[in-house]
Tab-separated table of C-alpha atoms in Angstrom:
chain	number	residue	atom	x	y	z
A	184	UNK	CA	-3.523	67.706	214.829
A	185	UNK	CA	-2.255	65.576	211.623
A	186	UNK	CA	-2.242	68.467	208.903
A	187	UNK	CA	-2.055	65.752	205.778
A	188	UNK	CA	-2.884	62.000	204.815
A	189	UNK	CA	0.730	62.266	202.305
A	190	UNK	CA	3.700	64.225	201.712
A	191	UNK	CA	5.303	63.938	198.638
A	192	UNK	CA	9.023	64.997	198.498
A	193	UNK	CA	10.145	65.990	195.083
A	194	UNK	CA	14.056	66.425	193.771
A	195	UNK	CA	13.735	68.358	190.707
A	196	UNK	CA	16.843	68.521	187.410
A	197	UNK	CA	16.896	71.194	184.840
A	198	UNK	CA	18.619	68.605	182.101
A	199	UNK	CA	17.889	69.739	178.614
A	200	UNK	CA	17.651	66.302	177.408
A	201	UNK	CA	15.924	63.358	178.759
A	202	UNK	CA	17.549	61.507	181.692
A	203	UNK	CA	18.966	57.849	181.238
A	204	UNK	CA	16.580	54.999	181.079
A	205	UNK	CA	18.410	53.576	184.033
A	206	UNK	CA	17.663	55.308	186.852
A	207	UNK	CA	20.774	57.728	188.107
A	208	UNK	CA	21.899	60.948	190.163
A	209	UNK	CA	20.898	64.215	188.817
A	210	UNK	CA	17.578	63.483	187.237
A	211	UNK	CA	13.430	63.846	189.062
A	212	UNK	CA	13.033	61.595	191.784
A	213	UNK	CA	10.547	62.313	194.525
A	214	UNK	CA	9.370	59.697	197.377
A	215	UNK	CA	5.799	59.829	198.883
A	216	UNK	CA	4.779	58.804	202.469
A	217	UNK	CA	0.927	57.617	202.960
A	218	UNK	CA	0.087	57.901	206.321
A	219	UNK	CA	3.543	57.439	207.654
A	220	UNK	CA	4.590	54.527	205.247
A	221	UNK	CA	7.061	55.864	202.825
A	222	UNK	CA	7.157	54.358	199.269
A	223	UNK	CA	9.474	53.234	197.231
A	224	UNK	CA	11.738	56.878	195.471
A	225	UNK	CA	9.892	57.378	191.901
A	226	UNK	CA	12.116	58.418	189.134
A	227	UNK	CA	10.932	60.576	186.319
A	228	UNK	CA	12.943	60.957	182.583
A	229	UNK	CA	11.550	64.080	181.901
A	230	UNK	CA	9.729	67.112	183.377
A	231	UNK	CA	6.599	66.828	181.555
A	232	UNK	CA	6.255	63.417	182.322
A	233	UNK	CA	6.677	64.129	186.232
A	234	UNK	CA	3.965	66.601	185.913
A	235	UNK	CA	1.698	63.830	184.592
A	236	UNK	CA	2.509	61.536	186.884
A	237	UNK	CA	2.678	64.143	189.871
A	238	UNK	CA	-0.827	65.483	189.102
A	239	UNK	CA	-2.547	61.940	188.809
A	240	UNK	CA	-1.292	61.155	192.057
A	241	UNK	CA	-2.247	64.396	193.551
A	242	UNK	CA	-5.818	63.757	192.102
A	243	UNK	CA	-6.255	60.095	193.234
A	244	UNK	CA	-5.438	61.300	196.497
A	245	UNK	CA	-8.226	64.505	196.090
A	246	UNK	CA	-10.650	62.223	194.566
A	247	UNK	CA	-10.483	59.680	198.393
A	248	UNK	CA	-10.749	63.036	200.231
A	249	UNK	CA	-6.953	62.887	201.416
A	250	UNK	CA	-5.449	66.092	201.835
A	251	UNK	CA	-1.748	66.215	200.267
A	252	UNK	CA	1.281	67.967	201.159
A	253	UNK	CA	3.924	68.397	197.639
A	254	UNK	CA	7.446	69.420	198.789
A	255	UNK	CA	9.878	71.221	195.395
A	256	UNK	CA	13.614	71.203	195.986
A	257	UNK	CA	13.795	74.561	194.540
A	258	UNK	CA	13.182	78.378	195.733
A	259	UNK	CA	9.870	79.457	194.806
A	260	UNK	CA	10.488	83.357	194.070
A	261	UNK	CA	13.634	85.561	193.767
A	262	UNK	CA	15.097	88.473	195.923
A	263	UNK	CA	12.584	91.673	196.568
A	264	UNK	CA	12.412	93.870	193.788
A	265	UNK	CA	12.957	91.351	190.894
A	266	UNK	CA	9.337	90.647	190.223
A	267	UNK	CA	8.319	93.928	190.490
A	268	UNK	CA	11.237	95.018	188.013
A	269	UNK	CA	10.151	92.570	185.389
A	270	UNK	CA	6.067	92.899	186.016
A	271	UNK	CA	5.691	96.205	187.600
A	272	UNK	CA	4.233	93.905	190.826
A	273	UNK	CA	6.130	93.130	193.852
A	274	UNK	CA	4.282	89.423	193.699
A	275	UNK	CA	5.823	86.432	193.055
A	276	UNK	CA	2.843	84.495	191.614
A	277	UNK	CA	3.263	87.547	189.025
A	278	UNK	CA	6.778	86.305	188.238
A	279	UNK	CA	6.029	82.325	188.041
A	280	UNK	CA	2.873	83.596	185.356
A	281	UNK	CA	5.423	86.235	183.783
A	282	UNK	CA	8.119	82.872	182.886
A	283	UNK	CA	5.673	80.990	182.405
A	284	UNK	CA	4.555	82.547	179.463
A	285	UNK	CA	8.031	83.011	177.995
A	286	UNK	CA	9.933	79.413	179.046
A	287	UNK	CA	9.435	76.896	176.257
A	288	UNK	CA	9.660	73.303	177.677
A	289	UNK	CA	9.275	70.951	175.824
A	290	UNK	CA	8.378	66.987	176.275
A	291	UNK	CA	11.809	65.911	175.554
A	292	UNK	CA	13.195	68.559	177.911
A	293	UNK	CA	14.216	70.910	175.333
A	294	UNK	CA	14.449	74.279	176.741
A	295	UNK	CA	15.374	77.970	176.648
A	296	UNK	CA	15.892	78.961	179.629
A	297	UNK	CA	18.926	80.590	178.944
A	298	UNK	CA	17.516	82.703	176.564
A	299	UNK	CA	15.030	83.670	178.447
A	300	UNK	CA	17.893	84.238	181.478
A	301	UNK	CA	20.081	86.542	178.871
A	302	UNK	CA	16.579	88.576	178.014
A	303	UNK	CA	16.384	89.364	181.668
A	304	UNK	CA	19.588	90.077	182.004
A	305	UNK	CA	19.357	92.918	179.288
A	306	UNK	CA	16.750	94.841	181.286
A	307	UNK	CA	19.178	95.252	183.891
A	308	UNK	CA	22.196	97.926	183.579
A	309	UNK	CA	25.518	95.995	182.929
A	310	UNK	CA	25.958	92.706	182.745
A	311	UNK	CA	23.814	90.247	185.224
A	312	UNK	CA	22.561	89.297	187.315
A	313	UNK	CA	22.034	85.804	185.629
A	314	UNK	CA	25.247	83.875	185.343
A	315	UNK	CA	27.043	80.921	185.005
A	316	UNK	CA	26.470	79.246	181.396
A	317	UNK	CA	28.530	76.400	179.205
A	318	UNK	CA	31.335	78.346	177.788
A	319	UNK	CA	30.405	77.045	173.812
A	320	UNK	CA	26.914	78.306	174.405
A	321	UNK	CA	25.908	81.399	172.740
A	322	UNK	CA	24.631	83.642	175.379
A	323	UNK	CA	26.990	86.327	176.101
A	324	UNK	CA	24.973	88.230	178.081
A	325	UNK	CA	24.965	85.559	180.906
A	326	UNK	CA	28.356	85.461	181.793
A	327	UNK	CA	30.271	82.238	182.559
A	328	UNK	CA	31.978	83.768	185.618
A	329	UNK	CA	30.262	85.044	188.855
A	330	UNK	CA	33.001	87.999	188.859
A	331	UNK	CA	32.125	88.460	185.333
A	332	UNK	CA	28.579	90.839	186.444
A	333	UNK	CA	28.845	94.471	186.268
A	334	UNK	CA	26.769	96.975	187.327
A	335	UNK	CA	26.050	94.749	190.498
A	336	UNK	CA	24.355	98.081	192.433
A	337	UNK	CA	21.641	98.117	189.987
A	338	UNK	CA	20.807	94.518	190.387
A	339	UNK	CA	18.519	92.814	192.512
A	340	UNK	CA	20.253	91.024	196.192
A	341	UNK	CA	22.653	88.476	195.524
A	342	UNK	CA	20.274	85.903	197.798
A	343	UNK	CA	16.828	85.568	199.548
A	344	UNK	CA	16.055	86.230	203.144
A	345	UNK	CA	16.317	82.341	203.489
A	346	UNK	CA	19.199	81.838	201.084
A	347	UNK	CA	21.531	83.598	204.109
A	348	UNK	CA	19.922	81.318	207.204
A	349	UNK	CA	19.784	77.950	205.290
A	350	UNK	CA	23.564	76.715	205.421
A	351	UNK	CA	24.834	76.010	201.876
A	352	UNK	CA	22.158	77.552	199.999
A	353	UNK	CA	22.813	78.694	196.215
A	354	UNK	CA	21.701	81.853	195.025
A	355	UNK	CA	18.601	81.715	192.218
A	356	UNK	CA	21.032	84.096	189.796
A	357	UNK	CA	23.537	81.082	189.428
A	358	UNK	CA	22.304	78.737	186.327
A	359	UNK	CA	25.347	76.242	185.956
A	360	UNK	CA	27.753	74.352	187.524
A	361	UNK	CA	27.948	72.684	190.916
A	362	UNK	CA	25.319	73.178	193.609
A	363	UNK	CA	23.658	75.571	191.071
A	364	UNK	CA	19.812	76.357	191.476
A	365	UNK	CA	18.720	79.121	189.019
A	366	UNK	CA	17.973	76.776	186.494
A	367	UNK	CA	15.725	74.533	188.212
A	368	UNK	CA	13.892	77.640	189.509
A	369	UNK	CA	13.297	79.413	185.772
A	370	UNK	CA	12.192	75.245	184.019
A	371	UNK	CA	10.180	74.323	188.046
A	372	UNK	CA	8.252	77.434	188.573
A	373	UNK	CA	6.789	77.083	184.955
A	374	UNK	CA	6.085	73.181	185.415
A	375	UNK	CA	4.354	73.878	189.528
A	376	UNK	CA	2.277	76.347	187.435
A	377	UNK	CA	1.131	73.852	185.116
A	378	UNK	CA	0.404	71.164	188.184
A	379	UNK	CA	-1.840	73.780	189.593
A	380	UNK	CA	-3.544	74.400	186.440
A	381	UNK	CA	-4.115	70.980	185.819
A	382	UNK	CA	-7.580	69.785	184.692
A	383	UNK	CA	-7.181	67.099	187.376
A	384	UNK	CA	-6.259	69.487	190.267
A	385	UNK	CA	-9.672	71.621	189.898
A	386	UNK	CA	-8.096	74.364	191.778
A	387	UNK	CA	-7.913	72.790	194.749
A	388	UNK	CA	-4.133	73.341	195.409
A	389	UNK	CA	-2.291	76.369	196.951
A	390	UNK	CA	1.061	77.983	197.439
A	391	UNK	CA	2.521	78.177	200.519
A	392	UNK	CA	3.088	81.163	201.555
A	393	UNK	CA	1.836	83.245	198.894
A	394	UNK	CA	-1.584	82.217	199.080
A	395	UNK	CA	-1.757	80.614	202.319
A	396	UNK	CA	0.946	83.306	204.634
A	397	UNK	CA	2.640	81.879	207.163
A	398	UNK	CA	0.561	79.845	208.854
A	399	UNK	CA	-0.389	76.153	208.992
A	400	UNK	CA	-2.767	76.420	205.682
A	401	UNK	CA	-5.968	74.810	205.011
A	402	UNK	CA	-6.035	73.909	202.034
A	403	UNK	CA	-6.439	70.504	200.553
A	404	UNK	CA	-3.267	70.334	198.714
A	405	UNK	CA	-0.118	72.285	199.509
A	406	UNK	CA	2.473	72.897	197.414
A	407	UNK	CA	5.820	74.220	199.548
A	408	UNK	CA	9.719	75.089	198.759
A	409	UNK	CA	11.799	73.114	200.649
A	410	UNK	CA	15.427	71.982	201.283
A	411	UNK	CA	16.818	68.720	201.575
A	412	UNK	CA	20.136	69.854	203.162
A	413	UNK	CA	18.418	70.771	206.165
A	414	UNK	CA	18.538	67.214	206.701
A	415	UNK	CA	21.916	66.373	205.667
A	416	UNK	CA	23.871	64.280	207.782
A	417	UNK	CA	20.184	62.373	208.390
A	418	UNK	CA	20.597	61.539	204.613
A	419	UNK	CA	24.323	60.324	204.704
A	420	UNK	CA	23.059	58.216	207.500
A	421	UNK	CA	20.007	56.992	206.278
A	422	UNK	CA	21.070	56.237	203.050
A	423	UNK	CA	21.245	52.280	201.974
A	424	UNK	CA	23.816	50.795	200.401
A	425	UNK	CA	24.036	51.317	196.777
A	426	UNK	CA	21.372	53.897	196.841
A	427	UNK	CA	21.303	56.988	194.747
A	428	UNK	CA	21.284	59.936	196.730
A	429	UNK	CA	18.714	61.884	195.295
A	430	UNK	CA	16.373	59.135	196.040
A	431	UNK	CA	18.009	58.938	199.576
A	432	UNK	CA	17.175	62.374	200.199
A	433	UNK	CA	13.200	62.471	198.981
A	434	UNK	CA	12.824	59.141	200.716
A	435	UNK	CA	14.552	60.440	204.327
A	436	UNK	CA	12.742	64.001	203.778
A	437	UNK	CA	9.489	62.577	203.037
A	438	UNK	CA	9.796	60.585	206.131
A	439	UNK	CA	11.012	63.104	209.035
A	440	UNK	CA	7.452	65.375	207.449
A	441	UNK	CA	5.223	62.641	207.931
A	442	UNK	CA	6.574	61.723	210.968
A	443	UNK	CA	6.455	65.632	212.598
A	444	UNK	CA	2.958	65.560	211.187
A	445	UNK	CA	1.603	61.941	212.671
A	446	UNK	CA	2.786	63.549	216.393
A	447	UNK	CA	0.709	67.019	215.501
A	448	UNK	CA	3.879	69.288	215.375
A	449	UNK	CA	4.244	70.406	211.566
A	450	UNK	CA	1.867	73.396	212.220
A	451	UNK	CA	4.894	75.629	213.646
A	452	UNK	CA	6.802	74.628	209.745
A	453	UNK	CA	4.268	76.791	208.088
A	454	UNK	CA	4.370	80.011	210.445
A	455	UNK	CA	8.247	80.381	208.997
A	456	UNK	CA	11.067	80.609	211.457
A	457	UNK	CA	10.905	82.218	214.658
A	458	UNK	CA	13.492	84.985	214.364
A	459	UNK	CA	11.181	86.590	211.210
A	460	UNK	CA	10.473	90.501	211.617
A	461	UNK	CA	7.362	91.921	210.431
A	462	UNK	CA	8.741	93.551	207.543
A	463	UNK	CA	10.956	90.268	206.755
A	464	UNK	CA	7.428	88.137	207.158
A	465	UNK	CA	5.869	90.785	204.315
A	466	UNK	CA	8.724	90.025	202.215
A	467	UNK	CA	8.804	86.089	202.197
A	468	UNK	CA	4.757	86.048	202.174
A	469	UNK	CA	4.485	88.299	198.648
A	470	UNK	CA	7.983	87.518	196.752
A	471	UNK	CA	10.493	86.080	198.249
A	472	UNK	CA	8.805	82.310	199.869
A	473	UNK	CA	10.303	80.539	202.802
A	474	UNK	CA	11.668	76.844	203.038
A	475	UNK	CA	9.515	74.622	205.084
A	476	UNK	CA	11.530	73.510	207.970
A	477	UNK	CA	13.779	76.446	207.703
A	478	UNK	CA	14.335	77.557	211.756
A	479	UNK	CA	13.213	74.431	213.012
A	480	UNK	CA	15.602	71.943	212.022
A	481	UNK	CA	15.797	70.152	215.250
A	482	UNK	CA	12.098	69.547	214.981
A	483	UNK	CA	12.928	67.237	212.015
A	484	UNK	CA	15.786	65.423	213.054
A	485	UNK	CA	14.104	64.573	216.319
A	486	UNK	CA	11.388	62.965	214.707
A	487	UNK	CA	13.521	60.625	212.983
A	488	UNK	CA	14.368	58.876	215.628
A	489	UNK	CA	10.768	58.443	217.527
A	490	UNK	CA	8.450	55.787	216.455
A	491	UNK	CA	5.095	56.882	214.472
C-alpha cells in the first residue's frame, strides 16, 4: 500500500547570515516528488523563509486531501539522558519545546545558538559537551577542540543509538567545522516546531517516532529524520553535470522514497531497523529518534533502479 501522495526531502544549513542570491552548496535546498515525479531542487536564503514556503506547500497538499511525507537532514533528539537533564523529562518533544523557547532566530538568520550551546554546557560538570566554535568567537565555554571537554563521565553519550550504525554520522555535540551537525539540530528543531505549529498545518502533522513509534504512521503529514549518506554513492552517480550537490542529494533521496513507496514497501522504514532491542526501541521512540531508511539501505538503492 502507497503510504503518501509526496515526499519532500529537505537539506537544512545553520548559516548565521543569509545565503547568496545565487543559488550554492551549503545553504536549504529540498526537492519534492508528487506521485513519483520529482521536481525541480528548491533553494531557500534563509530559514524563516523555508518555513513559509515549506508550510504552504504542506497545506496545499492538506487542503487536496494528499497525505505528505517531510524528510529533515538533521537528528531529531540527542543521546538518553540529555533531555531529561535539561527538563527533568526523558522526552524529546520536551527538549525541541525547551530550545525552542530559548533559540532566537531571526528572519535574516541571526542567531544564538551558541549561546544557548555555552548555557548548556554550564549545567554540566567541566567543560562540554558542546564543542567546536570559531576561535574569535566569545564563547569559552564551548571549546574549539573536541579534546578540549573535561569532565566527559558526567556528560551525556558521545552519539545516538543511530549515530554508531549509520556510517559517517556526526555526533549532535559537534557545532562547527566539517561534517558538523549540532548546529543544524539546536536552529532545525526550533524551525520543525514552528512548521507544526503553523496556522496552516491545523495540527495535522506528526513526528515520527515520537508520536507515531515505530511503525508505518497514519497520519496525514509526517515529519521524519533522515540521512542522505545512506544513499551516497547513488548521489555521486546520479548527480548531473554542473549540479550542486545538496540539490543532488534531496533530488536522488526524494526519488528512491517515492519510488519504495509507489511499489508498497516503505512501511518496513518506519518500524526502525531490524536488529532494534526492546529497550533500544524505548529509547529511539521517547528521546533519541531513528533515521528513516536506517537498516534497510538496500531497500533504497534497489528501487532506484526499477521503473515506477
Amino acid at each position: 500500500m502507497t503510504l503518501f501522495h509526496t515526499h519532500i526531502i529537505v537539506d537544512w544549513s545553520a548559516r548565521s547570515t543569509p545565503s547568496p542570491a545565487r543559488p550554492t552548496k551549503d545553504a536549504i535546498w529540498w526537492a519534492v516528488a508528487q506521485d513519483g515525479v520529482v521536481d525541480e531542487p528548491a533553494y531557500a536564503r534563509t530559514r524563516h523563509d523555508a518555513v513559509e514556503r515549506l508550510a504552504a506547500l504542506i497545506a496545499k497538499e492538506l487542503d487536496a486531501e494528499r497525505r505528505v511525507l517531510v524528510g529533515f537532514d538533521f537528528p531529531f533528539g540527542y543521546p538518553a539522558g540529555a533531555a531529561a537533564h535539561l527538563t527533568g523529562e526523558a522526552s524529546a518533544l520536551t527538549l525541541w519545546d525547551w530550545l525552542a523557547a530559548r533559540i532566537r532566530d531571526s528572519e535574516d538568520n541571526a542567531n544564538n545558538r551558541f549561546e544557548v550551546a555555552a548555557n548548556i554546557n554550564r549545567t554540566y560538570p567541566g567543560i562540554g559537551p558542546f564543542w567546536g566554535r570559531p576561535g574569535t568567537w566569545r564563547y569559552p565555554e564551548v571549546p574549539t577542540r573536541e579534546s578540549s571537554r573535561t569532565g566527559r563521565e558526567a556528560h551525556p553519550n558521545e552519539r545516538r543509538i543511530a549515530d554508531h550504525h549509520a556510517k559517517g554520522a556526526k555526533t549532535v555535540w559537534q557545532l562547527a567545522y566539517a561534517g558538523s551537525v549540532g548546529s543544524q539540530v539546536l536552529l532545525g528543531l526550533p524551525a520543525i516546531k514552528r512548521l507544526i505549529e503553523h496556522p496552516r498545518m491545523e495540527g495535522r502533522l506528526a513526528v515520527w517516532p515520537f508520536e507515531t513509534g515505530l511503525r508505518a504512521p497514519e497520519a496525514h503529514t509526517v515529519v521524519a529524520e533522515i540521512y542522505p549518506s545512506l544513499l551516497r554513492r547513488e548521489i555521486e552517480e546520479r548527480k548531473n553535470e554542473g549540479e550542486i550537490p545538496d540539490a543532488a542529494q534531496v533530488r536522488v533521496n526524494a526519488e528512491a522514497f517515492a519510488r519504495l513507496d509507489a511499489l508498497g514497501e516503505l512501511g518496513p522504514l518506519f518500524q526502525g531497523a531490524p536488529f532494534l532491542d526492546a529497550e533500544e526501541r524505548h529509547i529511539v521512540e521517547t528521546e533519541e529518534a531513528w533515521i528513516l531508511g536506517l537498516g534497510h539501505e538496500e531497500a533504497l538503492r534497489e528501487t532506484l533502479g526499477q521503473p515506477l
